[in-house]
Tab-separated table of C-alpha atoms in Angstrom:
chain	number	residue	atom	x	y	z
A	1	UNK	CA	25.089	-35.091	38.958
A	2	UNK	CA	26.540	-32.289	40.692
A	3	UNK	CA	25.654	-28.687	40.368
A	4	UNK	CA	27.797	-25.864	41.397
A	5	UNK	CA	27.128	-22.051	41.650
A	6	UNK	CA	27.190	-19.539	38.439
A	7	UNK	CA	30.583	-18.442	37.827
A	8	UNK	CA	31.256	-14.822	39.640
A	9	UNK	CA	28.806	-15.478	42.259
A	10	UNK	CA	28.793	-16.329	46.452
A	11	UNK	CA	26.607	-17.757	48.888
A	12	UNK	CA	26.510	-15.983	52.266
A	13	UNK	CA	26.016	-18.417	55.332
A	14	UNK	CA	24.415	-16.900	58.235
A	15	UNK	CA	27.278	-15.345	60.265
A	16	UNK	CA	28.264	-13.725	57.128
A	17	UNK	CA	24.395	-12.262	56.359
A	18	UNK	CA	24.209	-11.032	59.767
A	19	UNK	CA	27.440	-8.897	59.261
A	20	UNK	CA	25.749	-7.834	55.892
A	21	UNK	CA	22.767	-7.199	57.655
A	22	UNK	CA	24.343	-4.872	60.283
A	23	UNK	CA	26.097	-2.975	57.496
A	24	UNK	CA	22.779	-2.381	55.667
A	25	UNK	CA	21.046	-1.344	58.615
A	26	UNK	CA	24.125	1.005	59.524
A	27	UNK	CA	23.860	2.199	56.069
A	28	UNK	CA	19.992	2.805	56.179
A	29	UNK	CA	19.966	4.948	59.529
A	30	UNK	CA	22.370	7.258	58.269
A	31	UNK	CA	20.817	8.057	54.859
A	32	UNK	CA	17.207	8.056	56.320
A	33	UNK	CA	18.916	10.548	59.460
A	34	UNK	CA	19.502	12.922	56.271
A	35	UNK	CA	15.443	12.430	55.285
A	36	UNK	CA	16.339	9.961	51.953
A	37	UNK	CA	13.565	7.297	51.871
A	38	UNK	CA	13.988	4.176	49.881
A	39	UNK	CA	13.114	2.985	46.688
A	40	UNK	CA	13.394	-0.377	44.764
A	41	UNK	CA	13.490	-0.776	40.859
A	42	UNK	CA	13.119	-4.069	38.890
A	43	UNK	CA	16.108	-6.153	38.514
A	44	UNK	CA	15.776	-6.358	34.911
A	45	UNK	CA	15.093	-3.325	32.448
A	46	UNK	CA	14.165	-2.243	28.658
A	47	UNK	CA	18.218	-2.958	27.255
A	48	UNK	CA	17.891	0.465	25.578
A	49	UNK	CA	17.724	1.925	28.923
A	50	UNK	CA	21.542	1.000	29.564
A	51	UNK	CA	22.417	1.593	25.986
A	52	UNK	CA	21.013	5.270	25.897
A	53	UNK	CA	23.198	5.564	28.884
A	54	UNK	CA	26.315	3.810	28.327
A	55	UNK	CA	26.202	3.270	24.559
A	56	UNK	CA	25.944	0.229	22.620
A	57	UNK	CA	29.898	-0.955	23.735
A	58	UNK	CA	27.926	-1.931	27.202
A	59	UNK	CA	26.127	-4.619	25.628
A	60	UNK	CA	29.151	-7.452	25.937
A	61	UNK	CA	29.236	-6.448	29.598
A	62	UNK	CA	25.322	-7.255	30.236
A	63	UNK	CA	23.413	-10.123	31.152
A	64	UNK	CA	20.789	-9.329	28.198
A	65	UNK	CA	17.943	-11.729	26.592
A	66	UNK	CA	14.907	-11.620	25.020
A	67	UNK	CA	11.681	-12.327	26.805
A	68	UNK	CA	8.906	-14.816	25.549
A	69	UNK	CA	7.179	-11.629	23.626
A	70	UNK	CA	10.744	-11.092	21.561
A	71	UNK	CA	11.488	-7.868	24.236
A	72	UNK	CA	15.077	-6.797	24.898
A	73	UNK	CA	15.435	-7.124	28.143
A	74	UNK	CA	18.706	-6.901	30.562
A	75	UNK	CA	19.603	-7.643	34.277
A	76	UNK	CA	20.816	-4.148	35.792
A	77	UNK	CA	24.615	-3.470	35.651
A	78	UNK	CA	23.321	-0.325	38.024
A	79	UNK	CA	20.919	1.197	39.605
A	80	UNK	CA	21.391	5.575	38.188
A	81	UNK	CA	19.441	4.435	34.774
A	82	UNK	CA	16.941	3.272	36.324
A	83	UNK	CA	16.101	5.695	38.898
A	84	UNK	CA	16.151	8.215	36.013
A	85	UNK	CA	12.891	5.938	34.256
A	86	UNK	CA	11.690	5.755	37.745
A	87	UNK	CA	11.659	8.875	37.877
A	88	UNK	CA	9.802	10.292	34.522
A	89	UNK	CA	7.589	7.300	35.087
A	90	UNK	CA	6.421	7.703	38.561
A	91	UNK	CA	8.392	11.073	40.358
A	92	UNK	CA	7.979	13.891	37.709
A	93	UNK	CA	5.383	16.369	39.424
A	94	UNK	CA	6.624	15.050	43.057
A	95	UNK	CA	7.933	18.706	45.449
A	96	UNK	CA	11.940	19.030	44.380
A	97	UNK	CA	14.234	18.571	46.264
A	98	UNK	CA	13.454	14.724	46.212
A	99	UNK	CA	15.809	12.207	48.163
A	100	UNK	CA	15.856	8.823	47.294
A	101	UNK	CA	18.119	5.967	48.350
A	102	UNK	CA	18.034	2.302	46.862
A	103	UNK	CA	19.831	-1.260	47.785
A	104	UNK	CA	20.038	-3.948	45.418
A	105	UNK	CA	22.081	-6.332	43.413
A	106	UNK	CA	23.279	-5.626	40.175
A	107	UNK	CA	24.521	-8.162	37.371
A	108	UNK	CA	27.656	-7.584	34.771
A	109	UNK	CA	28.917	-9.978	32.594
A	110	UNK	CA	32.964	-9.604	33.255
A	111	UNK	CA	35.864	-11.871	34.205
A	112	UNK	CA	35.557	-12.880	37.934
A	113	UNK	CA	38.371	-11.308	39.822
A	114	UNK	CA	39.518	-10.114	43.799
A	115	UNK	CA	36.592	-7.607	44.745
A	116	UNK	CA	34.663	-8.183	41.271
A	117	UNK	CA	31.974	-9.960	41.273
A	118	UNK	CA	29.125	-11.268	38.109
A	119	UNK	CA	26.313	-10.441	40.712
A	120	UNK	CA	27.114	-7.402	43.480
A	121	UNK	CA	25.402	-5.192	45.385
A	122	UNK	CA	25.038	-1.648	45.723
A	123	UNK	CA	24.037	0.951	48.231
A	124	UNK	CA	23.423	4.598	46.664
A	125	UNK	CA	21.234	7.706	46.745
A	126	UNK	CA	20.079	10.599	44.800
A	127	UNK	CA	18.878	13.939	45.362
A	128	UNK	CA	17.454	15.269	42.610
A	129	UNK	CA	16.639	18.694	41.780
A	130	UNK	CA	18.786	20.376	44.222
A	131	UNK	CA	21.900	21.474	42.167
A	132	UNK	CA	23.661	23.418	44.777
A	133	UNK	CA	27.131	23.198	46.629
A	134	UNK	CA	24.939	22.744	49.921
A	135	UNK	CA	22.989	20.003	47.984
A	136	UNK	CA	27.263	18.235	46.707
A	137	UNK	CA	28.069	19.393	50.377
A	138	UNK	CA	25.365	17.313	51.534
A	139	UNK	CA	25.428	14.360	50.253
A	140	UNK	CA	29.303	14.060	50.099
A	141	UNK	CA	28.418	14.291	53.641
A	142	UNK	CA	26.548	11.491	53.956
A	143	UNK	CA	28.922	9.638	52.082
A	144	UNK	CA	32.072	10.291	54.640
A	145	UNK	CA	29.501	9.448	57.719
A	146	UNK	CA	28.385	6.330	56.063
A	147	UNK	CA	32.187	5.531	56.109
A	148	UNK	CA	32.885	6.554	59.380
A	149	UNK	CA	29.714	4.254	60.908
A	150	UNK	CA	30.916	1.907	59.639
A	151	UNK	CA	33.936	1.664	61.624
A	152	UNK	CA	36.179	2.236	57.822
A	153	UNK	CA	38.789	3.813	59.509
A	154	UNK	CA	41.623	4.027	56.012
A	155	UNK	CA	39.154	5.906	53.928
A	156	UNK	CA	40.195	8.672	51.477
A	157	UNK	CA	37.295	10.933	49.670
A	158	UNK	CA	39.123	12.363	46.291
A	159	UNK	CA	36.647	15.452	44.995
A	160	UNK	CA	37.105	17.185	41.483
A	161	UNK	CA	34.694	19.348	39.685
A	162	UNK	CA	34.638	18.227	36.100
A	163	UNK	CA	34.041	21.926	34.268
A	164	UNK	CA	37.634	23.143	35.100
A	165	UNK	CA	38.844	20.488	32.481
A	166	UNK	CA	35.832	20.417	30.362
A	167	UNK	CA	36.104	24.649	30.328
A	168	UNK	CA	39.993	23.965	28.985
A	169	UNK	CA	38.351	21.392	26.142
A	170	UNK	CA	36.087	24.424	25.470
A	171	UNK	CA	38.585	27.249	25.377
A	172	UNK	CA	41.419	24.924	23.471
A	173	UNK	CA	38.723	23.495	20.886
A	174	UNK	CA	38.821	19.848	21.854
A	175	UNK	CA	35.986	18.067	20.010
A	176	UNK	CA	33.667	15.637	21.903
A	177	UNK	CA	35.595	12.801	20.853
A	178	UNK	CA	39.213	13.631	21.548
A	179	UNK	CA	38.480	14.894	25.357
A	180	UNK	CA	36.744	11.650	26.221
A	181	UNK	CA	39.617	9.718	25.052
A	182	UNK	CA	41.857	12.100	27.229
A	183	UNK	CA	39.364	11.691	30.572
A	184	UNK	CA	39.651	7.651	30.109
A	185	UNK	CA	43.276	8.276	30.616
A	186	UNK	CA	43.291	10.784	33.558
A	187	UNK	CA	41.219	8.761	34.698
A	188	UNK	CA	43.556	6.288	35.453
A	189	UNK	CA	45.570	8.757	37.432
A	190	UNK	CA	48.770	7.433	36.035
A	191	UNK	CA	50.942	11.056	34.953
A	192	UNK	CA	53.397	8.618	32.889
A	193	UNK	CA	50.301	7.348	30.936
A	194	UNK	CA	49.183	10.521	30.882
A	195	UNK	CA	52.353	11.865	29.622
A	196	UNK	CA	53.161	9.605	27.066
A	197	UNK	CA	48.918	10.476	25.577
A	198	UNK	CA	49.789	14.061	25.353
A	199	UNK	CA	53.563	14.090	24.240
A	200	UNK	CA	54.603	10.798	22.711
A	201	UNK	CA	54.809	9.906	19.304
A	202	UNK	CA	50.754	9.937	18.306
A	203	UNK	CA	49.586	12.425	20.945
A	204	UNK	CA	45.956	12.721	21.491
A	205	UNK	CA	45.686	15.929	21.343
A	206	UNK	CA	48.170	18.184	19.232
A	207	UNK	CA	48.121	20.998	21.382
A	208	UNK	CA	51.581	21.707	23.651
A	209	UNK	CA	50.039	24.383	26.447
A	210	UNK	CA	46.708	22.632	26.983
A	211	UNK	CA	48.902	18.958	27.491
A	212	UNK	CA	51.574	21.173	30.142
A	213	UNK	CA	48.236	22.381	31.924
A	214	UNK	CA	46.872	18.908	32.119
A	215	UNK	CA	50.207	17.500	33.239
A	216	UNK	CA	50.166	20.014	36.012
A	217	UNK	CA	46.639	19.894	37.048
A	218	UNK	CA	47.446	16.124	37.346
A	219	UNK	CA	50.442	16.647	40.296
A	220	UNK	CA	47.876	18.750	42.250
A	221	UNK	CA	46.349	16.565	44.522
A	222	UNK	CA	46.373	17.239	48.097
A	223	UNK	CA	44.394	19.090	50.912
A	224	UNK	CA	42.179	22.214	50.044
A	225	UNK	CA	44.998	24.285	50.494
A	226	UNK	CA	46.120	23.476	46.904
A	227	UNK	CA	43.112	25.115	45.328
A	228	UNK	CA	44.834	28.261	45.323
A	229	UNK	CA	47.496	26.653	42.806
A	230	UNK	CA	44.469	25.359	40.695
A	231	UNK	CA	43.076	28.743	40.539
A	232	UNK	CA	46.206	30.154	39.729
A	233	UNK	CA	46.620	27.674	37.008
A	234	UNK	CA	43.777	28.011	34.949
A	235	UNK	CA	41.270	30.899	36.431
A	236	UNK	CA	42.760	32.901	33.067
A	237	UNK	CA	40.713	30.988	30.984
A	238	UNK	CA	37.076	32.330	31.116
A	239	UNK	CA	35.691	28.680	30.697
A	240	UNK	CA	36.776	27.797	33.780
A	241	UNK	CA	35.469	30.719	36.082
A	242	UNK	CA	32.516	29.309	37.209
A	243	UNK	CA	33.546	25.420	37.845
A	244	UNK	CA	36.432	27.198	40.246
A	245	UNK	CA	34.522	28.875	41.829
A	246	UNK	CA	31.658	26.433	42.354
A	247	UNK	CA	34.524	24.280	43.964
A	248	UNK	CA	35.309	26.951	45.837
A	249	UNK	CA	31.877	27.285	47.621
A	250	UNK	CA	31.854	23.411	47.848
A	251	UNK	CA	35.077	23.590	49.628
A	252	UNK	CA	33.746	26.626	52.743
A	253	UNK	CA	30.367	24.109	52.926
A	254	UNK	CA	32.222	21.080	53.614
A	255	UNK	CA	33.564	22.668	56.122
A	256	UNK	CA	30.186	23.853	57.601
A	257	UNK	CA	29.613	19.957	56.754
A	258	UNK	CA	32.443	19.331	59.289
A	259	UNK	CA	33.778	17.537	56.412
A	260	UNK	CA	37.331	17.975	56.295
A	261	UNK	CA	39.058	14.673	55.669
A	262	UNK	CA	39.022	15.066	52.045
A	263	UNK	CA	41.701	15.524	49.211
A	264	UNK	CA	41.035	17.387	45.746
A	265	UNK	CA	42.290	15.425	42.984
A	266	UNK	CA	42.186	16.504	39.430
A	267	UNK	CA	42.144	12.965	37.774
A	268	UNK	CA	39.108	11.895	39.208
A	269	UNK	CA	37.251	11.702	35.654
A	270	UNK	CA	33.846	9.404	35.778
A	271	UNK	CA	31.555	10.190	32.831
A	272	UNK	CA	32.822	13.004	30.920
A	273	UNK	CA	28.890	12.845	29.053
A	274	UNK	CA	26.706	12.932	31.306
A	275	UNK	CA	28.601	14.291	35.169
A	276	UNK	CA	28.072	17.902	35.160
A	277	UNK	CA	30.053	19.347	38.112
A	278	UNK	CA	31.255	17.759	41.118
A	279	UNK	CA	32.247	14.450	40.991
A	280	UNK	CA	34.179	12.551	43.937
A	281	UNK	CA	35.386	8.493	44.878
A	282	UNK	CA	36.097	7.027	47.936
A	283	UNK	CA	39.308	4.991	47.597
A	284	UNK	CA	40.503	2.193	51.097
A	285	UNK	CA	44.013	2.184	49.717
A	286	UNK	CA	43.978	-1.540	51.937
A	287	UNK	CA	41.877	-3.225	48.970
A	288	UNK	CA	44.642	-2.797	46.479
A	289	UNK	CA	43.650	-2.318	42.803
A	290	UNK	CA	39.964	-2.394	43.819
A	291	UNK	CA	40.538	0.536	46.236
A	292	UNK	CA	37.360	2.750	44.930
A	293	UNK	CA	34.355	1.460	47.227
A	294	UNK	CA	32.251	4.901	46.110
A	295	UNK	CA	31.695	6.887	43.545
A	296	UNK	CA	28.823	9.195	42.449
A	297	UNK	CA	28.680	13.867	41.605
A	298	UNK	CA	26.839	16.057	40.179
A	299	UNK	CA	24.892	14.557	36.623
A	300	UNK	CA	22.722	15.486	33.896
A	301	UNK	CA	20.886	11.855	33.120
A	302	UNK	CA	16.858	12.408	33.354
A	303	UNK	CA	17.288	14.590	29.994
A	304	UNK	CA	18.924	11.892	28.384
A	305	UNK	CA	15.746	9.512	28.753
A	306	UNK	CA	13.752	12.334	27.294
A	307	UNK	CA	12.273	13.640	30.636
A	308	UNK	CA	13.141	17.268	31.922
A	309	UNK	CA	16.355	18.891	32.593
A	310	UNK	CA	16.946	18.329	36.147
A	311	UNK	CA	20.024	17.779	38.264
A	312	UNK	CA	21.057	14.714	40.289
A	313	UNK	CA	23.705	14.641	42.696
A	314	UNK	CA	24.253	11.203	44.193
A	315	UNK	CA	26.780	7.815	44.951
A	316	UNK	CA	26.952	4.364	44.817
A	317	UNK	CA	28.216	2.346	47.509
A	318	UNK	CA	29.982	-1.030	46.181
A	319	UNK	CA	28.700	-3.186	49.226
A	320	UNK	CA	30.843	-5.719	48.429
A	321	UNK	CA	34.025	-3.613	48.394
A	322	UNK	CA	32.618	-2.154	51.872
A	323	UNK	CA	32.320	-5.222	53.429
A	324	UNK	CA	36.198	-6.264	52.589
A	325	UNK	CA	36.962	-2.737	53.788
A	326	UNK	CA	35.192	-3.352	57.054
A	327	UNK	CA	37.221	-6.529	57.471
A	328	UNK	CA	40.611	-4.662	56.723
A	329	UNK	CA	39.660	-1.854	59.418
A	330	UNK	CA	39.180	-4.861	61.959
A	331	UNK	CA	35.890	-3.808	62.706
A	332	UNK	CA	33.546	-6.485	61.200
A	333	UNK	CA	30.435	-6.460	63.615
A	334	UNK	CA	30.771	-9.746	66.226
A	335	UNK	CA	29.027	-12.385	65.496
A	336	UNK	CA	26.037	-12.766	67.868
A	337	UNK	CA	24.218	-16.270	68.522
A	338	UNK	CA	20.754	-16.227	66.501
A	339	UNK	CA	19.014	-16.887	69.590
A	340	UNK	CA	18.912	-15.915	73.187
A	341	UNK	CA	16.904	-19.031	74.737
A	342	UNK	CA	17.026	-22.496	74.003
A	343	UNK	CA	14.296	-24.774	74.769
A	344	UNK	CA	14.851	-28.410	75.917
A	345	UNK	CA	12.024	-31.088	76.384
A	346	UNK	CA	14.053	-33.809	78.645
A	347	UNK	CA	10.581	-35.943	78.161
A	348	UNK	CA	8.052	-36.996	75.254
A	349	UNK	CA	5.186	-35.890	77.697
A	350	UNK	CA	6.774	-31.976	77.990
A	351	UNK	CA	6.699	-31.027	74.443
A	352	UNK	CA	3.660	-30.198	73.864
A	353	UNK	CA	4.138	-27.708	76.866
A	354	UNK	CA	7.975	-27.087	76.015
A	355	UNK	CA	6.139	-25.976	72.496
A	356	UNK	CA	3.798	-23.400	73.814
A	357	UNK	CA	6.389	-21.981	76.544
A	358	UNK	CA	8.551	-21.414	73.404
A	359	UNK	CA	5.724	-19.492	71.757
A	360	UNK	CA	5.020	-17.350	74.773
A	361	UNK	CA	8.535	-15.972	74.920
A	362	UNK	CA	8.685	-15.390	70.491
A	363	UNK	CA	5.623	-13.796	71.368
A	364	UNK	CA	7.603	-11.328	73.448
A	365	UNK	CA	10.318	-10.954	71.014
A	366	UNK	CA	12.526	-13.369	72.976
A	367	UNK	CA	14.634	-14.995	70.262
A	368	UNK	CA	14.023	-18.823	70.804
A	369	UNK	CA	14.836	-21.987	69.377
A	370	UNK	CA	13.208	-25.310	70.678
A	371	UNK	CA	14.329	-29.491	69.994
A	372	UNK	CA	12.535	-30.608	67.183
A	373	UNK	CA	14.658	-33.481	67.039
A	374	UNK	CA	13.991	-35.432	70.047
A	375	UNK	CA	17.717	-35.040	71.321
A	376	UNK	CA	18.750	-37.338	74.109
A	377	UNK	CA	19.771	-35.098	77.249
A	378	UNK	CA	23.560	-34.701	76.553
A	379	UNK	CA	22.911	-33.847	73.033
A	380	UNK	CA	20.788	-31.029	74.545
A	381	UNK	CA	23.019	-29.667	76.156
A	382	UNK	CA	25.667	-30.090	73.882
A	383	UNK	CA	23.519	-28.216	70.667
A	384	UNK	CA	22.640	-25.217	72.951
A	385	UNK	CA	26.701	-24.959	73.304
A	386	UNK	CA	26.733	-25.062	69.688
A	387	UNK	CA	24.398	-22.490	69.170
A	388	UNK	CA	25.865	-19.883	71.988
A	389	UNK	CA	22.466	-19.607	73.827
A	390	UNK	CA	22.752	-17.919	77.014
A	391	UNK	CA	19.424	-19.600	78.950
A	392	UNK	CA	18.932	-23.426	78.736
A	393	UNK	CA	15.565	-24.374	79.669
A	394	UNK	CA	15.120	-27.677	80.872
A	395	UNK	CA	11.537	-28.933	80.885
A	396	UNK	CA	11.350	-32.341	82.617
A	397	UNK	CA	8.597	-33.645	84.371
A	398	UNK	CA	9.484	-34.035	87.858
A	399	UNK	CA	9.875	-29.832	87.780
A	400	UNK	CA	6.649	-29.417	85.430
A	401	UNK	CA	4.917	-31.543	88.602
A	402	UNK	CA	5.675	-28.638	90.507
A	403	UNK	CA	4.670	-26.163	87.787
A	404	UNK	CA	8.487	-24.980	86.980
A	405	UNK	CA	11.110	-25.571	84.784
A	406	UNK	CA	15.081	-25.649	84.783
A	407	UNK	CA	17.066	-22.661	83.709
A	408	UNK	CA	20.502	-23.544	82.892
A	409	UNK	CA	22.974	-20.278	82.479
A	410	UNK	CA	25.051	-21.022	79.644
A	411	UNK	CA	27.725	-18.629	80.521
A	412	UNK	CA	28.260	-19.271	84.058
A	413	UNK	CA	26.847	-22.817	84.456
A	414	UNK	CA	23.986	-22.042	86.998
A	415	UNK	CA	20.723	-22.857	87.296
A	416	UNK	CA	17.505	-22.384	88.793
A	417	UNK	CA	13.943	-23.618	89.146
A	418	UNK	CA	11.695	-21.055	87.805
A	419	UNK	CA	7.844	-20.887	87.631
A	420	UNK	CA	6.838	-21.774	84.671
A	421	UNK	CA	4.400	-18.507	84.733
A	422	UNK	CA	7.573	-16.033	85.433
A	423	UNK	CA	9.979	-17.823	83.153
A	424	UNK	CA	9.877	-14.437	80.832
A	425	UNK	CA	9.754	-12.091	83.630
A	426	UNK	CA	13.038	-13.874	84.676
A	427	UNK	CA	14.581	-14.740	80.674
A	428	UNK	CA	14.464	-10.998	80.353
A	429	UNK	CA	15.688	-9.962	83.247
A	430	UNK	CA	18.993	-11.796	83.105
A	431	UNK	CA	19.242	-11.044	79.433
């Protein structure tokens, strides 16, 4: 019988979890630097929570079952849902601003492919309750030095603000309906898709000068120089007004921010029914058609659960996607050895000692790893190669006569008796 891994799964060995590990802990000092602490949510939630969210459609794309008391139950295809329970449950009467950040794995039911995954992770934050363009300034913030620690080098943050298109729906008379099917097409940031929506034979929308404005809007992606030529587009239409010049402000805090590597970009869509203002992706053009690793704004969800009307802004780091975009910057962390010291009983009648000289130095936070196999000598030596040690210590008895022990550098090939009562004084010293 032979049993293999779920389909759209990995294992991680340990050089690969201590990358992972260094990533996460990268990640962690940077968002609790900006005062988020963390939270953790179940894995699996009430289905309705997803399908108040998402809609029913999201159901083929779930892991979803009933539980032995006939519950609907689902494994997490996110984390934002479930901070928004969390948060009517548990956070309601808690001093606003809050900041909250969250790491976890998430489940979707979807055809395995390059950078997508059945089970992934994801790294994300919210601050909710501060709807501001310091608050968006803030965390996009974060965001960009999350990047940057992480030695992503390629990275391109693509901002929009979702009310200068939703204020054209308004002032044009776009029902609900019609402008989400335009936003799934914007967002794919493809004008000739776009183009062939608004003007072919069927076109979504039947409306000539709202589809040349949205053609337009869709070549103006670039620095924050171009906001002018937004402005100038579409600051006639009173709808607009106050998403331009929200994304005005946002633009002058970034730069307080020191932000400045960004680009605005029109197409960037996300959830037409529930993002509010700002929304913004981070895109490592190096990954190919799974560019986005982030991707989080301005939203309107707690409301939506039945709790209060309060803001989010927030992101979601796909850890997955940042690890491959670590790799392609060349700057996965090195891989250290998992121990510093390497303990080696040459006798039967020095283990018991070789034991408790190992516990001394854990003791000490000396990372240590002792024969439990009763290795002959030149396997010894040949395993604490193996493991990249830098200290060898030899117990044998003719030194433990003489109360001292061995220490073989590793890197150089010395050694040199050492009490056996200032073998840590000397392991860290030479570490």
């Amino acid at each position: 019988m032979e049993f293999t891994r779920p389909r759209g799964t990995r294992d991680f060995l340990f050089d690969e979890m201590r990358q992972r590990s260094e990533a996460e802990n990268t990640l962690r000092k940077v968002f609790e630097n900006y005062g988020y602490g963390e939270v953790k949510t179940p894995l699996f939630e009430e289905l309705k929570l997803f399908t108040t969210k998402s809609g029913e459609e999201i159901i083929d794309q779930l892991y979803n079952f009933k539980d032995k008391s006939d519950r609907e139950l689902a494994l997490r295809p996110e984390v934002t849902a479930a901070i928004s329970r969390l948060y009517i449950n548990e956070m309601s009467k808690t001093a606003k601003p809050i900041k909250l950040y969250y790491y976890g794995s998430c489940f979707r039911y979807e055809r395995p492919q390059k950078g997508r995954f059945r089970q992934f992770w994801q790294f994300g934050c919210e601050l909710i309750g501060a709807k501001s363009p310091e608050g968006e300034g803030e965390v996009i913030a974060m965001a960009n030095e999350s990047i940057v620690k992480l030695g992503i080098t390629t990275a391109e943050i693509h901002i929009n603000h979702l009310g200068i298109i939703r204020g054209l729906f308004e002032h044009f008379g776009i029902d609900k309906e019609k402008s989400r099917e335009v936003m799934v097409v914007v967002d794919k940031g493809d004008k000739k898709l776009l183009e062939d929506a608004l003007k072919g034979d069927e076109p979504i929308i039947a409306n000539e000068e709202l589809a040349d404005i949205l053609l337009l809007l869709m070549d103006m992606v670039g620095d924050p120089s171009i906001f002018e030529d937004i402005k100038n587009l579409v600051y006639q239409y009173e709808e607009c007004k106050t998403a331009l010049d929200e994304l005005q402000q946002l633009i002058t805090t970034l730069k307080s921010f020191n932000v400045l590597n960004y680009n605005i970009n029109l197409s960037v869509a996300r959830g037409l029914d529930y993002y509010t203002g700002i929304v913004f992706e981070i895109y490592v053009p190096e990954l190919g058609s799974q560019k986005q690793v982030c991707g989080g704004g301005t939203y309107s969800l707690i409301k939506l659960f039945g709790g209060e009307d309060v803001v989010s802004t927030g992101f979601a780091f796909g850890f997955d996607r940042l690890m491959d975009a670590i790799e392609e910057c060349g700057n996965l962390p090195s891989i250290k050895p998992k121990v510093d010291v390497y303990l080696a009983p040459i006798s039967d009648d020095t283990r018991q000692l070789s034991y408790t000289i190992a516990q001394n130095l854990r003791s000490e936070n000396v990372k240590t790893e002792i024969d439990l196999s009763r290795k002959k000598f030149k396997k010894l030596l040949s395993h604490a190669n193996n493991l990249g040690v830098k200290f060898t210590i030899l117990v044998g008895s003719k030194d433990v006569e003489n109360n001292q022990v061995t220490i073989k550098n590793m890197e150089t090939g010395n050694q040199e008796l050492v009490d056996i009562d200032n073998i840590l004084n000397y392991i860290k010293d030479n570490l």
